[in-house]
Amino acid sequence: MLHQESALITLLCCSLRYGIAAYRKYSSGSGYPNISLSSPLPGIPKPVFASVDGHEKYETRITTLENGLKVASQNKFGQFCTVGVLVNSGSRHEAKYPSGIAHFVEKLSFSSTAQYGSRDEILLTLEKHGGICDCQTSRDTTMYAVSAEVKGLDTVVSLLSDAVLQPRLLDEEIEMTKMAVRFELEDLNMRPDPEPLLTEMIHAAAYRGNTVGLPRFCPGDNVDKIDKGVLHSYLRNYYCPERMVLAGVGIEHEQLVECARKYLLNVKPVWGTSSVANVDLSVAQYTGGIVKMEKDMSDVSLGPTPIPELTHIMIGLESCSFLEDDFIPFAVLNMMMGGGGSFSAGGPGKGMFTRLYLNVLNRHHWMYNATSYHHSYEDSGLLCIHASADPRQVREMVEIITREFIQMAGNAGEMELERAKTQLKSMLMMNLESRPVIFEDVGRQVLSTGKRKLPHELCDLISNVTASDIKRVTTKMLRSKPAVAALGDLAELPSYEHIQAALSSKDGRLPRMYRLFR
């Protein structure tokens, strides 16, 4: 150790002496080389830059295999890649089954398979390639994904094939999953952030008993109804190659196709194949309606800075499918409404100039939250506003939100519209800096449309949105019946008919109510 320190000191001393000598040499001004800054320095090797030949190097490439499986890839420089299988399967397809199968599949993912004896074995295999895995289900898609080193691609695709098509679904794994699902349901009702629960409720109200209105989380009554037989029956119908995409980001397309042929082309799933697919092809039917949940919110968050008792309201109207041309104007409208919590900090990039900040949170100090959300699916969509306030001011809060909906149909200011479009484009481009986000974008687009719109195409579509487009889509949206979700102390909540009347009026005001006693 002493020798190493003395060697380091000697090196530093030599460097210092060289620096002093160089300073003395050039201090007079005559010693500097007479070279133009635009000319290359002598003795330095010529740099070699990465070259891109046309668009083909960054476009998403898609190949459909003989069995119907689509393979999509996006090349991206780096040592790591994200690869996964996306399946056109989710809670919306559970009409003929007990609700909650997709939730179970998510929790059971990456457990023991034909090739791997346990989850630990899978994780140890991925660890050798610096990899991690995850499974997420939504209302219409189940996504298995792995991020690992590029050189481990063969192992990764083999593992994905096994996890998706050859899970053992052992009795003890199903029992552990039941415990995990029960815990998550308990947590959902206890957590201080009510947004996941309200999202469930607004979908149930908007699409009562059909497709995307079916529960995303397994209802407590169904936990014991789901067993290996039910899971196999569901997977047999929905986990077929025509409903799958193998997507990869950060790898060569030919290499991914080769691995897909090797591990996903002639593999027989553990549940067997179905000759006649019993697939639910129902189209989402928007119904509108109200879902209420009376709940004591006084002790949701105890501690040194407890959250005060609040009532949460979410009001939504039907928008459009992400396959329609109006999807982009609705995305701009959602960005224009913006909003957030009353204690959010930040400048223009944080949305402080959005309508829900300027018109709602800045003017009504008692409102704790006002946020716009846009949920879009292949056959319908829902634009909604979530607001939170003291239970005694619920009626006034609802009227403020209904007025904001009515004012959406007014003329958007030029600066306001340009700011919303710029913010949407910057958010899109910043999110697509992340490899896992690119993977999800590639997979979802190819799964739903068979192709992918590139970021610059989407930016062009955003740039072309005009104020008349915003007015047109809003006017169409306001013709639909409202969907309402309410959580907390609902003594002051207006009736559904009054909310509907406010959204049909010119100014968004609720009908007046006269009481002799309060």
Coordinates of N, CA and C in Angstrom, one line a residue, residues 248-336:
G248 N -38.8 -5.8 -28.8 CA -37.5 -5.7 -28.2 C -36.9 -4.3 -28.6
V249 N -36.2 -3.7 -27.6 CA -35.6 -2.4 -27.9 C -34.1 -2.6 -27.5
G250 N -33.2 -2.2 -28.4 CA -31.8 -2.2 -28.1 C -31.1 -3.5 -28.7
I251 N -31.8 -4.2 -29.7 CA -31.2 -5.4 -30.3 C -31.5 -5.3 -31.8
E252 N -30.7 -6.1 -32.5 CA -30.8 -6.3 -34.0 C -32.1 -7.1 -34.3
H253 N -32.8 -6.6 -35.3 CA -34.1 -7.3 -35.6 C -33.9 -8.8 -36.0
E254 N -32.9 -9.0 -36.8 CA -32.7 -10.4 -37.3 C -32.4 -11.3 -36.1
Q255 N -31.7 -10.8 -35.2 CA -31.3 -11.6 -34.0 C -32.6 -12.0 -33.2
L256 N -33.5 -11.0 -33.0 CA -34.7 -11.2 -32.3 C -35.6 -12.2 -33.0
V257 N -35.7 -12.1 -34.3 CA -36.6 -13.0 -35.1 C -36.0 -14.4 -35.0
E258 N -34.7 -14.5 -35.0 CA -34.1 -15.9 -34.9 C -34.4 -16.5 -33.6
C259 N -34.4 -15.7 -32.5 CA -34.7 -16.2 -31.2 C -36.2 -16.6 -31.1
A260 N -37.1 -15.7 -31.7 CA -38.5 -16.0 -31.7 C -38.8 -17.3 -32.4
R261 N -38.2 -17.6 -33.6 CA -38.4 -18.8 -34.3 C -37.9 -20.0 -33.4
K262 N -36.9 -19.8 -32.7 CA -36.3 -20.9 -31.9 C -37.1 -21.3 -30.7
Y263 N -37.7 -20.2 -30.0 CA -38.4 -20.5 -28.8 C -39.9 -20.3 -28.8
L264 N -40.4 -19.6 -29.8 CA -41.9 -19.3 -29.7 C -42.7 -19.8 -30.9
L265 N -42.0 -20.4 -31.9 CA -42.7 -20.8 -33.1 C -43.5 -22.1 -33.0
N266 N -42.9 -23.1 -32.5 CA -43.5 -24.4 -32.5 C -43.7 -24.9 -31.1
V267 N -43.9 -24.0 -30.1 CA -44.1 -24.4 -28.7 C -45.5 -24.7 -28.4
K268 N -45.8 -25.8 -27.8 CA -47.1 -26.2 -27.4 C -47.3 -25.7 -26.0
P269 N -48.3 -24.8 -25.7 CA -48.5 -24.4 -24.3 C -48.9 -25.5 -23.4
V270 N -48.7 -25.3 -22.1 CA -49.0 -26.3 -21.1 C -50.5 -26.6 -21.0
W271 N -51.3 -25.6 -21.4 CA -52.8 -25.8 -21.3 C -53.4 -26.4 -22.6
G272 N -52.5 -26.6 -23.6 CA -52.9 -27.2 -24.9 C -53.5 -26.1 -25.8
T273 N -53.8 -26.5 -27.0 CA -54.3 -25.5 -28.0 C -55.8 -25.7 -28.2
S274 N -56.5 -24.6 -28.5 CA -58.0 -24.6 -28.7 C -58.3 -24.5 -30.2
S275 N -59.1 -25.4 -30.7 CA -59.4 -25.3 -32.1 C -60.3 -24.2 -32.5
V276 N -61.3 -23.9 -31.6 CA -62.2 -22.8 -31.8 C -62.0 -21.8 -30.6
A277 N -61.4 -20.7 -30.9 CA -61.1 -19.7 -29.8 C -62.4 -19.1 -29.4
N278 N -62.6 -19.2 -28.0 CA -63.8 -18.6 -27.4 C -63.5 -17.2 -26.9
V279 N -63.1 -16.3 -27.8 CA -62.6 -15.0 -27.5 C -63.8 -14.0 -27.4
D280 N -63.8 -13.1 -26.4 CA -64.8 -12.1 -26.2 C -64.4 -10.9 -27.1
L281 N -65.2 -10.7 -28.1 CA -65.0 -9.6 -29.1 C -65.9 -8.4 -28.8
S282 N -66.5 -8.3 -27.6 CA -67.4 -7.2 -27.3 C -66.8 -5.8 -27.5
V283 N -67.6 -4.9 -28.0 CA -67.2 -3.5 -28.2 C -67.7 -2.8 -27.0
A284 N -66.8 -1.9 -26.4 CA -67.2 -1.1 -25.2 C -68.4 -0.3 -25.4
Q285 N -69.4 -0.5 -24.5 CA -70.7 0.3 -24.5 C -70.6 1.3 -23.4
Y286 N -70.5 2.6 -23.8 CA -70.5 3.6 -22.8 C -71.9 3.8 -22.3
T287 N -72.1 3.8 -21.0 CA -73.5 3.9 -20.4 C -73.6 5.2 -19.5
G288 N -72.5 5.6 -18.9 CA -72.7 6.7 -18.0 C -73.3 6.2 -16.7
G289 N -73.3 7.0 -15.6 CA -73.9 6.6 -14.4 C -73.1 7.0 -13.2
I290 N -73.4 6.6 -12.0 CA -72.7 7.0 -10.8 C -72.4 5.8 -9.9
V291 N -71.2 5.8 -9.3 CA -70.8 4.8 -8.4 C -70.4 5.6 -7.1
K292 N -71.0 5.3 -6.0 CA -70.7 6.0 -4.7 C -70.2 5.0 -3.7
M293 N -69.3 5.5 -2.9 CA -68.8 4.7 -1.7 C -68.6 5.6 -0.5
E294 N -69.6 5.4 0.4 CA -69.5 6.2 1.7 C -68.3 5.6 2.5
K295 N -67.4 6.4 2.9 CA -66.3 6.0 3.6 C -65.8 7.0 4.6
D296 N -65.4 6.6 5.8 CA -64.8 7.5 6.8 C -63.4 7.8 6.4
M297 N -63.1 9.0 6.0 CA -61.7 9.4 5.6 C -61.0 10.2 6.6
S298 N -61.5 10.2 7.9 CA -60.9 11.1 8.9 C -59.6 10.5 9.4
D299 N -59.4 9.2 9.3 CA -58.1 8.6 9.8 C -57.3 7.9 8.7
V300 N -57.4 8.4 7.5 CA -56.7 7.8 6.4 C -55.2 7.9 6.6
S301 N -54.7 9.0 7.0 CA -53.3 9.2 7.1 C -53.0 9.9 8.5
L302 N -52.6 9.1 9.5 CA -52.3 9.6 10.8 C -50.8 9.9 10.8
G303 N -50.3 10.7 11.8 CA -48.9 10.9 11.9 C -48.6 12.4 12.2
P304 N -47.4 12.8 12.1 CA -47.0 14.2 12.4 C -47.7 15.2 11.5
T305 N -47.9 14.8 10.2 CA -48.6 15.7 9.2 C -49.8 15.0 8.6
P306 N -50.9 14.8 9.4 CA -52.0 14.0 8.8 C -52.7 14.7 7.7
I307 N -53.2 13.9 6.8 CA -54.0 14.5 5.7 C -55.4 14.8 6.2
P308 N -56.0 16.0 6.0 CA -57.3 16.3 6.5 C -58.4 15.4 5.9
E309 N -59.5 15.3 6.5 CA -60.6 14.5 6.0 C -61.1 15.2 4.7
L310 N -61.1 14.4 3.6 CA -61.5 14.9 2.3 C -62.6 14.0 1.6
T311 N -63.4 14.6 0.8 CA -64.2 13.9 -0.1 C -63.7 14.0 -1.5
H312 N -63.6 12.8 -2.2 CA -63.1 12.8 -3.6 C -64.1 12.6 -4.6
I313 N -64.1 13.4 -5.7 CA -65.1 13.2 -6.7 C -64.4 13.1 -8.1
M314 N -64.9 12.2 -8.9 CA -64.3 12.2 -10.3 C -65.5 12.2 -11.3
I315 N -65.5 13.1 -12.2 CA -66.5 13.3 -13.2 C -65.9 13.1 -14.6
G316 N -66.5 12.2 -15.4 CA -66.0 11.9 -16.7 C -67.0 11.9 -17.8
L317 N -66.5 12.1 -19.0 CA -67.4 12.1 -20.2 C -66.7 11.2 -21.3
E318 N -67.5 10.7 -22.2 CA -66.9 9.8 -23.2 C -66.1 10.6 -24.2
S319 N -64.8 10.2 -24.5 CA -64.0 10.9 -25.4 C -63.9 10.0 -26.7
C320 N -62.8 9.3 -27.0 CA -62.7 8.5 -28.2 C -61.7 7.5 -28.1
S321 N -61.6 6.6 -29.1 CA -60.6 5.5 -29.1 C -59.3 6.1 -29.5
F322 N -58.2 5.4 -29.1 CA -56.9 5.8 -29.6 C -56.6 5.5 -31.0
L323 N -57.5 4.8 -31.7 CA -57.4 4.5 -33.1 C -58.0 5.7 -34.0
E324 N -58.8 6.5 -33.4 CA -59.5 7.6 -34.1 C -58.6 8.8 -34.3
D325 N -58.9 9.7 -35.3 CA -58.1 10.9 -35.5 C -58.2 11.9 -34.4
D326 N -59.4 11.8 -33.7 CA -59.7 12.8 -32.6 C -58.9 12.5 -31.4
F327 N -58.1 11.4 -31.3 CA -57.4 11.1 -30.1 C -56.3 12.2 -29.8
I328 N -55.7 12.7 -30.8 CA -54.6 13.7 -30.6 C -55.2 15.0 -30.1
P329 N -56.3 15.6 -30.7 CA -57.0 16.7 -30.1 C -57.4 16.5 -28.6
F330 N -57.9 15.3 -28.3 CA -58.3 15.0 -26.9 C -57.0 15.0 -26.0
A331 N -55.9 14.5 -26.5 CA -54.6 14.5 -25.7 C -54.2 16.0 -25.4
V332 N -54.3 16.8 -26.4 CA -54.0 18.3 -26.3 C -54.9 18.9 -25.3
L333 N -56.2 18.6 -25.4 CA -57.2 19.1 -24.4 C -56.9 18.7 -23.0
N334 N -56.6 17.4 -22.8 CA -56.2 16.9 -21.5 C -55.0 17.7 -20.9
M335 N -54.0 17.9 -21.8 CA -52.8 18.7 -21.4 C -53.2 20.1 -21.0
M336 N -54.1 20.7 -21.8 CA -54.5 22.1 -21.6 C -55.2 22.2 -20.2

